[in-house]
């Protein structure tokens, strides 16, 4: 994929989520992906006490906070943190001795997330502006990486996996939800199906995702389909460990 194509896709992703953030701030109900939102329904069981805008801005395809099995005192990073719901939930899980970072490239989403954090009175969370292909944190500074239906949007997933490996401490883990395509679909079919599920760059295949994590150095990789998001496309739970 040439640089111009990548830039166009990144700009389209940023424009889409900026618009969704503005809609949430205006009090509108929003969905992402398919029109009825069926592939983007995390179904969080523990949103009591969170700002209503954070709940309405939940646009993912799962509950990575539960997937990552967060523990008190850990430092967690959410890639593509949007309106901040997963960061706020992570902050609750890791407690006052822990820290939860959210990384997003979209100014409007960051503004919304920071407002939600203030409304929630969250003191152990921080939202950073940047791209998930170039994480603005030091090496070996994070215990856990989560992400909710965002890595599929990247046009340079090898960079995302390499950066995730870099910022994780040895023994750190990755627990994300994402949209993946079945291996027997052609690239054209994956692009078509991915677009229907909200993946502008096309949904990566199960084997591509696994191979990308392996090349980055991750071990203990498991990928579990969770919910059908289209013909041959699924939301999936992905876990991996930095040895």
Short mmCIF file of C-alpha atoms in Angstrom, two decimals:
data_model
loop_
_atom_site.label_atom_id
_atom_site.label_comp_id
_atom_site.label_asym_id
_atom_site.label_seq_id
_atom_site.Cartn_x
_atom_site.Cartn_y
_atom_site.Cartn_z
CA UNK A 1 0.00 0.00 0.00
CA UNK A 2 1.56 3.31 -1.08
CA UNK A 3 1.98 6.23 1.30
CA UNK A 4 -0.72 8.30 -0.40
CA UNK A 5 -3.25 5.53 0.08
CA UNK A 6 -2.28 5.20 3.73
CA UNK A 7 -2.59 8.93 4.26
CA UNK A 8 -6.03 8.96 2.64
CA UNK A 9 -7.25 6.09 4.79
CA UNK A 10 -5.86 7.65 7.97
CA UNK A 11 -7.56 10.94 7.09
CA UNK A 12 -10.84 9.13 6.45
CA UNK A 13 -10.61 7.33 9.80
CA UNK A 14 -9.86 10.60 11.60
CA UNK A 15 -12.75 12.38 9.88
CA UNK A 16 -15.20 9.59 10.71
CA UNK A 17 -14.35 9.52 14.40
CA UNK A 18 -14.20 13.29 14.69
CA UNK A 19 -17.76 13.35 13.37
CA UNK A 20 -18.84 10.66 15.81
CA UNK A 21 -17.28 12.57 18.71
CA UNK A 22 -19.13 15.73 17.71
CA UNK A 23 -22.37 13.75 17.50
CA UNK A 24 -21.88 12.38 21.02
CA UNK A 25 -21.10 15.86 22.36
CA UNK A 26 -24.33 17.04 20.73
CA UNK A 27 -26.27 14.39 22.65
CA UNK A 28 -26.94 12.13 19.68
CA UNK A 29 -26.94 8.34 19.72
CA UNK A 30 -24.18 6.94 17.51
CA UNK A 31 -23.17 3.59 16.03
CA UNK A 32 -20.19 2.52 13.98
CA UNK A 33 -19.79 -0.20 11.36
CA UNK A 34 -22.99 -1.81 10.16
CA UNK A 35 -26.16 0.32 10.23
CA UNK A 36 -27.88 -1.61 13.02
CA UNK A 37 -24.75 -1.72 15.17
CA UNK A 38 -24.87 -5.49 15.54
CA UNK A 39 -21.11 -5.95 15.13
CA UNK A 40 -20.29 -3.15 17.50
CA UNK A 41 -22.07 -4.02 20.72
CA UNK A 42 -19.57 -4.53 23.55
CA UNK A 43 -22.31 -5.05 26.16
CA UNK A 44 -20.29 -3.80 29.13
CA UNK A 45 -21.71 -5.14 32.39
CA UNK A 46 -20.07 -2.49 34.59
CA UNK A 47 -20.85 1.02 33.30
CA UNK A 48 -22.67 2.23 36.42
CA UNK A 49 -21.26 5.57 37.50
CA UNK A 50 -19.60 6.34 34.17
CA UNK A 51 -20.51 9.56 32.35
CA UNK A 52 -23.39 9.01 29.94
CA UNK A 53 -21.34 10.48 27.08
CA UNK A 54 -18.62 7.87 27.63
CA UNK A 55 -21.16 5.07 27.36
CA UNK A 56 -22.75 6.55 24.24
CA UNK A 57 -19.32 6.91 22.63
CA UNK A 58 -18.57 3.21 23.05
CA UNK A 59 -17.96 2.16 19.44
CA UNK A 60 -15.99 -1.04 19.84
CA UNK A 61 -16.66 -4.71 19.13
CA UNK A 62 -16.03 -6.23 22.56
CA UNK A 63 -14.90 -5.64 26.13
CA UNK A 64 -11.08 -5.60 26.14
CA UNK A 65 -10.97 -4.59 29.81
CA UNK A 66 -12.36 -8.02 30.69
CA UNK A 67 -10.26 -9.73 28.00
CA UNK A 68 -7.03 -8.33 29.46
CA UNK A 69 -7.80 -9.47 33.02
CA UNK A 70 -6.48 -6.24 34.55
CA UNK A 71 -5.00 -6.31 38.04
CA UNK A 72 -4.54 -3.64 40.73
CA UNK A 73 -1.37 -1.57 40.34
CA UNK A 74 -0.83 -2.27 36.64
CA UNK A 75 -0.18 0.28 33.92
CA UNK A 76 -2.47 -0.17 30.94
CA UNK A 77 -2.55 1.47 27.50
CA UNK A 78 -5.63 1.61 25.27
CA UNK A 79 -4.79 1.95 21.57
CA UNK A 80 -7.42 4.13 19.88
CA UNK A 81 -9.18 5.12 23.09
CA UNK A 82 -12.00 7.15 21.52
CA UNK A 83 -14.41 8.58 24.07
CA UNK A 84 -12.51 6.92 26.90
CA UNK A 85 -14.84 4.21 28.21
CA UNK A 86 -12.19 1.48 28.23
CA UNK A 87 -9.65 3.79 29.86
CA UNK A 88 -12.10 4.76 32.60
CA UNK A 89 -13.00 1.12 33.22
CA UNK A 90 -9.31 0.21 33.22
CA UNK A 91 -8.58 2.95 35.73
CA UNK A 92 -11.16 1.43 38.05
CA UNK A 93 -9.67 -2.05 37.62
CA UNK A 94 -6.02 -1.06 38.24
CA UNK A 95 -6.93 1.17 41.17
CA UNK A 96 -5.18 4.23 42.60
CA UNK A 97 -1.76 2.57 42.48
CA UNK A 98 -2.20 1.82 38.77
CA UNK A 99 -2.34 4.00 35.68
CA UNK A 100 -4.46 3.92 32.51
CA UNK A 101 -3.38 5.69 29.33
CA UNK A 102 -5.54 6.29 26.27
CA UNK A 103 -3.95 7.02 22.89
CA UNK A 104 -5.94 8.55 20.05
CA UNK A 105 -5.10 10.64 16.98
CA UNK A 106 -8.42 12.48 16.83
CA UNK A 107 -8.57 15.80 18.68
CA UNK A 108 -12.35 15.66 19.00
CA UNK A 109 -12.25 12.22 20.61
CA UNK A 110 -9.49 13.31 22.98
CA UNK A 111 -11.53 16.35 24.02
CA UNK A 112 -14.53 14.11 24.65
CA UNK A 113 -12.46 11.56 26.59
CA UNK A 114 -10.85 14.19 28.78
CA UNK A 115 -14.24 15.70 29.54
CA UNK A 116 -15.53 12.25 30.45
CA UNK A 117 -12.55 11.67 32.74
CA UNK A 118 -13.21 14.97 34.52
CA UNK A 119 -16.88 14.10 34.90
CA UNK A 120 -15.96 10.71 36.32
CA UNK A 121 -13.43 12.20 38.73
CA UNK A 122 -10.79 9.80 37.40
CA UNK A 123 -7.34 10.73 38.67
CA UNK A 124 -5.28 7.81 37.44
CA UNK A 125 -6.00 8.19 33.71
CA UNK A 126 -4.28 10.21 31.00
CA UNK A 127 -5.11 10.71 27.33
CA UNK A 128 -2.32 11.12 24.78
CA UNK A 129 -2.48 12.38 21.22
CA UNK A 130 -0.65 10.28 18.66
CA UNK A 131 -0.81 7.38 16.27
CA UNK A 132 -0.89 3.75 17.28
CA UNK A 133 1.93 3.10 14.79
CA UNK A 134 4.23 5.40 16.83
CA UNK A 135 3.25 5.16 20.50
CA UNK A 136 4.49 8.19 22.49
CA UNK A 137 5.62 6.18 25.54
CA UNK A 138 9.05 4.83 26.55
CA UNK A 139 10.26 1.28 26.06
CA UNK A 140 9.04 -1.29 28.59
CA UNK A 141 6.70 1.17 30.33
CA UNK A 142 3.35 -0.67 30.15
CA UNK A 143 2.06 -3.89 31.70
CA UNK A 144 -0.98 -4.36 29.48
CA UNK A 145 -2.15 -3.15 26.08
CA UNK A 146 -5.83 -3.16 25.23
CA UNK A 147 -7.69 -2.01 22.14
CA UNK A 148 -11.29 -2.16 21.01
CA UNK A 149 -11.83 -2.66 17.28
CA UNK A 150 -9.10 -0.18 16.27
CA UNK A 151 -5.99 -2.07 15.12
CA UNK A 152 -7.97 -3.31 12.09
CA UNK A 153 -8.22 0.34 10.98
CA UNK A 154 -4.45 0.75 10.72
CA UNK A 155 -2.78 0.69 7.33
CA UNK A 156 0.50 -0.43 8.97
CA UNK A 157 -0.39 -3.17 11.42
CA UNK A 158 3.21 -4.50 11.58
CA UNK A 159 4.20 -1.13 13.03
CA UNK A 160 1.36 -1.33 15.56
CA UNK A 161 2.47 -4.79 16.68
CA UNK A 162 6.14 -3.74 16.85
CA UNK A 163 5.32 -0.63 18.88
CA UNK A 164 3.08 -2.63 21.20
CA UNK A 165 5.92 -5.08 21.81
CA UNK A 166 8.35 -2.21 22.43
CA UNK A 167 6.32 -0.43 25.10
CA UNK A 168 5.29 -3.62 26.94
CA UNK A 169 7.46 -4.76 29.82
CA UNK A 170 8.84 -8.31 29.65
CA UNK A 171 5.98 -10.54 30.68
CA UNK A 172 3.48 -7.87 29.66
CA UNK A 173 0.41 -8.89 27.77
CA UNK A 174 -1.84 -7.76 24.97
CA UNK A 175 -5.59 -8.32 25.22
CA UNK A 176 -7.63 -6.76 22.43
CA UNK A 177 -10.84 -7.15 20.50
CA UNK A 178 -10.83 -6.61 16.75
CA UNK A 179 -12.57 -7.35 13.45
CA UNK A 180 -10.97 -10.19 11.45
CA UNK A 181 -11.78 -11.97 8.22
CA UNK A 182 -11.72 -15.68 7.52
CA UNK A 183 -8.54 -16.87 5.83
CA UNK A 184 -10.25 -18.19 2.69
CA UNK A 185 -11.52 -14.75 1.64
CA UNK A 186 -9.55 -13.03 -1.11
CA UNK A 187 -8.02 -9.57 -0.44
CA UNK A 188 -10.81 -8.00 -2.49
CA UNK A 189 -13.46 -9.87 -0.52
CA UNK A 190 -11.82 -8.87 2.77
CA UNK A 191 -11.82 -5.23 1.70
CA UNK A 192 -15.49 -5.44 0.77
CA UNK A 193 -16.52 -7.27 3.95
CA UNK A 194 -14.32 -5.05 6.09
CA UNK A 195 -15.89 -1.91 4.67
CA UNK A 196 -19.32 -3.27 5.59
CA UNK A 197 -18.10 -3.77 9.18
CA UNK A 198 -16.57 -0.30 9.41
CA UNK A 199 -12.96 -1.25 8.56
CA UNK A 200 -11.90 1.33 5.99
CA UNK A 201 -8.61 -0.45 5.23
CA UNK A 202 -10.27 -3.85 5.01
CA UNK A 203 -10.40 -6.52 7.70
CA UNK A 204 -7.14 -8.45 8.21
CA UNK A 205 -7.35 -12.22 8.12
CA UNK A 206 -6.92 -14.44 11.16
CA UNK A 207 -3.60 -15.78 9.84
CA UNK A 208 -2.29 -12.30 8.97
CA UNK A 209 -3.03 -11.10 12.47
CA UNK A 210 -1.36 -14.10 14.08
CA UNK A 211 1.67 -13.89 11.78
CA UNK A 212 2.02 -10.16 12.48
CA UNK A 213 2.06 -10.71 16.23
CA UNK A 214 4.53 -13.58 15.85
CA UNK A 215 6.92 -11.52 13.71
CA UNK A 216 6.80 -8.75 16.30
CA UNK A 217 8.01 -11.25 18.92
CA UNK A 218 4.80 -12.11 20.78
CA UNK A 219 4.18 -15.58 22.13
CA UNK A 220 1.19 -17.35 23.67
CA UNK A 221 -1.04 -16.01 20.90
CA UNK A 222 -4.71 -17.00 20.94
CA UNK A 223 -7.37 -15.69 18.58
CA UNK A 224 -10.97 -16.60 19.37
CA UNK A 225 -13.94 -15.61 17.15
CA UNK A 226 -16.62 -13.97 19.26
CA UNK A 227 -19.45 -12.69 17.08
CA UNK A 228 -20.18 -12.65 13.36
CA UNK A 229 -19.86 -9.13 11.97
CA UNK A 230 -20.63 -10.00 8.35
CA UNK A 231 -20.24 -12.77 5.80
CA UNK A 232 -16.88 -14.30 6.70
CA UNK A 233 -16.00 -11.48 9.10
CA UNK A 234 -15.98 -11.78 12.89
CA UNK A 235 -15.28 -9.81 16.00
CA UNK A 236 -12.50 -11.68 17.79
CA UNK A 237 -10.66 -11.81 21.09
CA UNK A 238 -6.87 -11.71 20.73
CA UNK A 239 -4.41 -12.38 23.53
CA UNK A 240 -0.61 -12.46 23.40
CA UNK A 241 2.41 -12.06 25.68
CA UNK A 242 5.74 -10.32 25.38
CA UNK A 243 8.24 -12.91 26.65
#
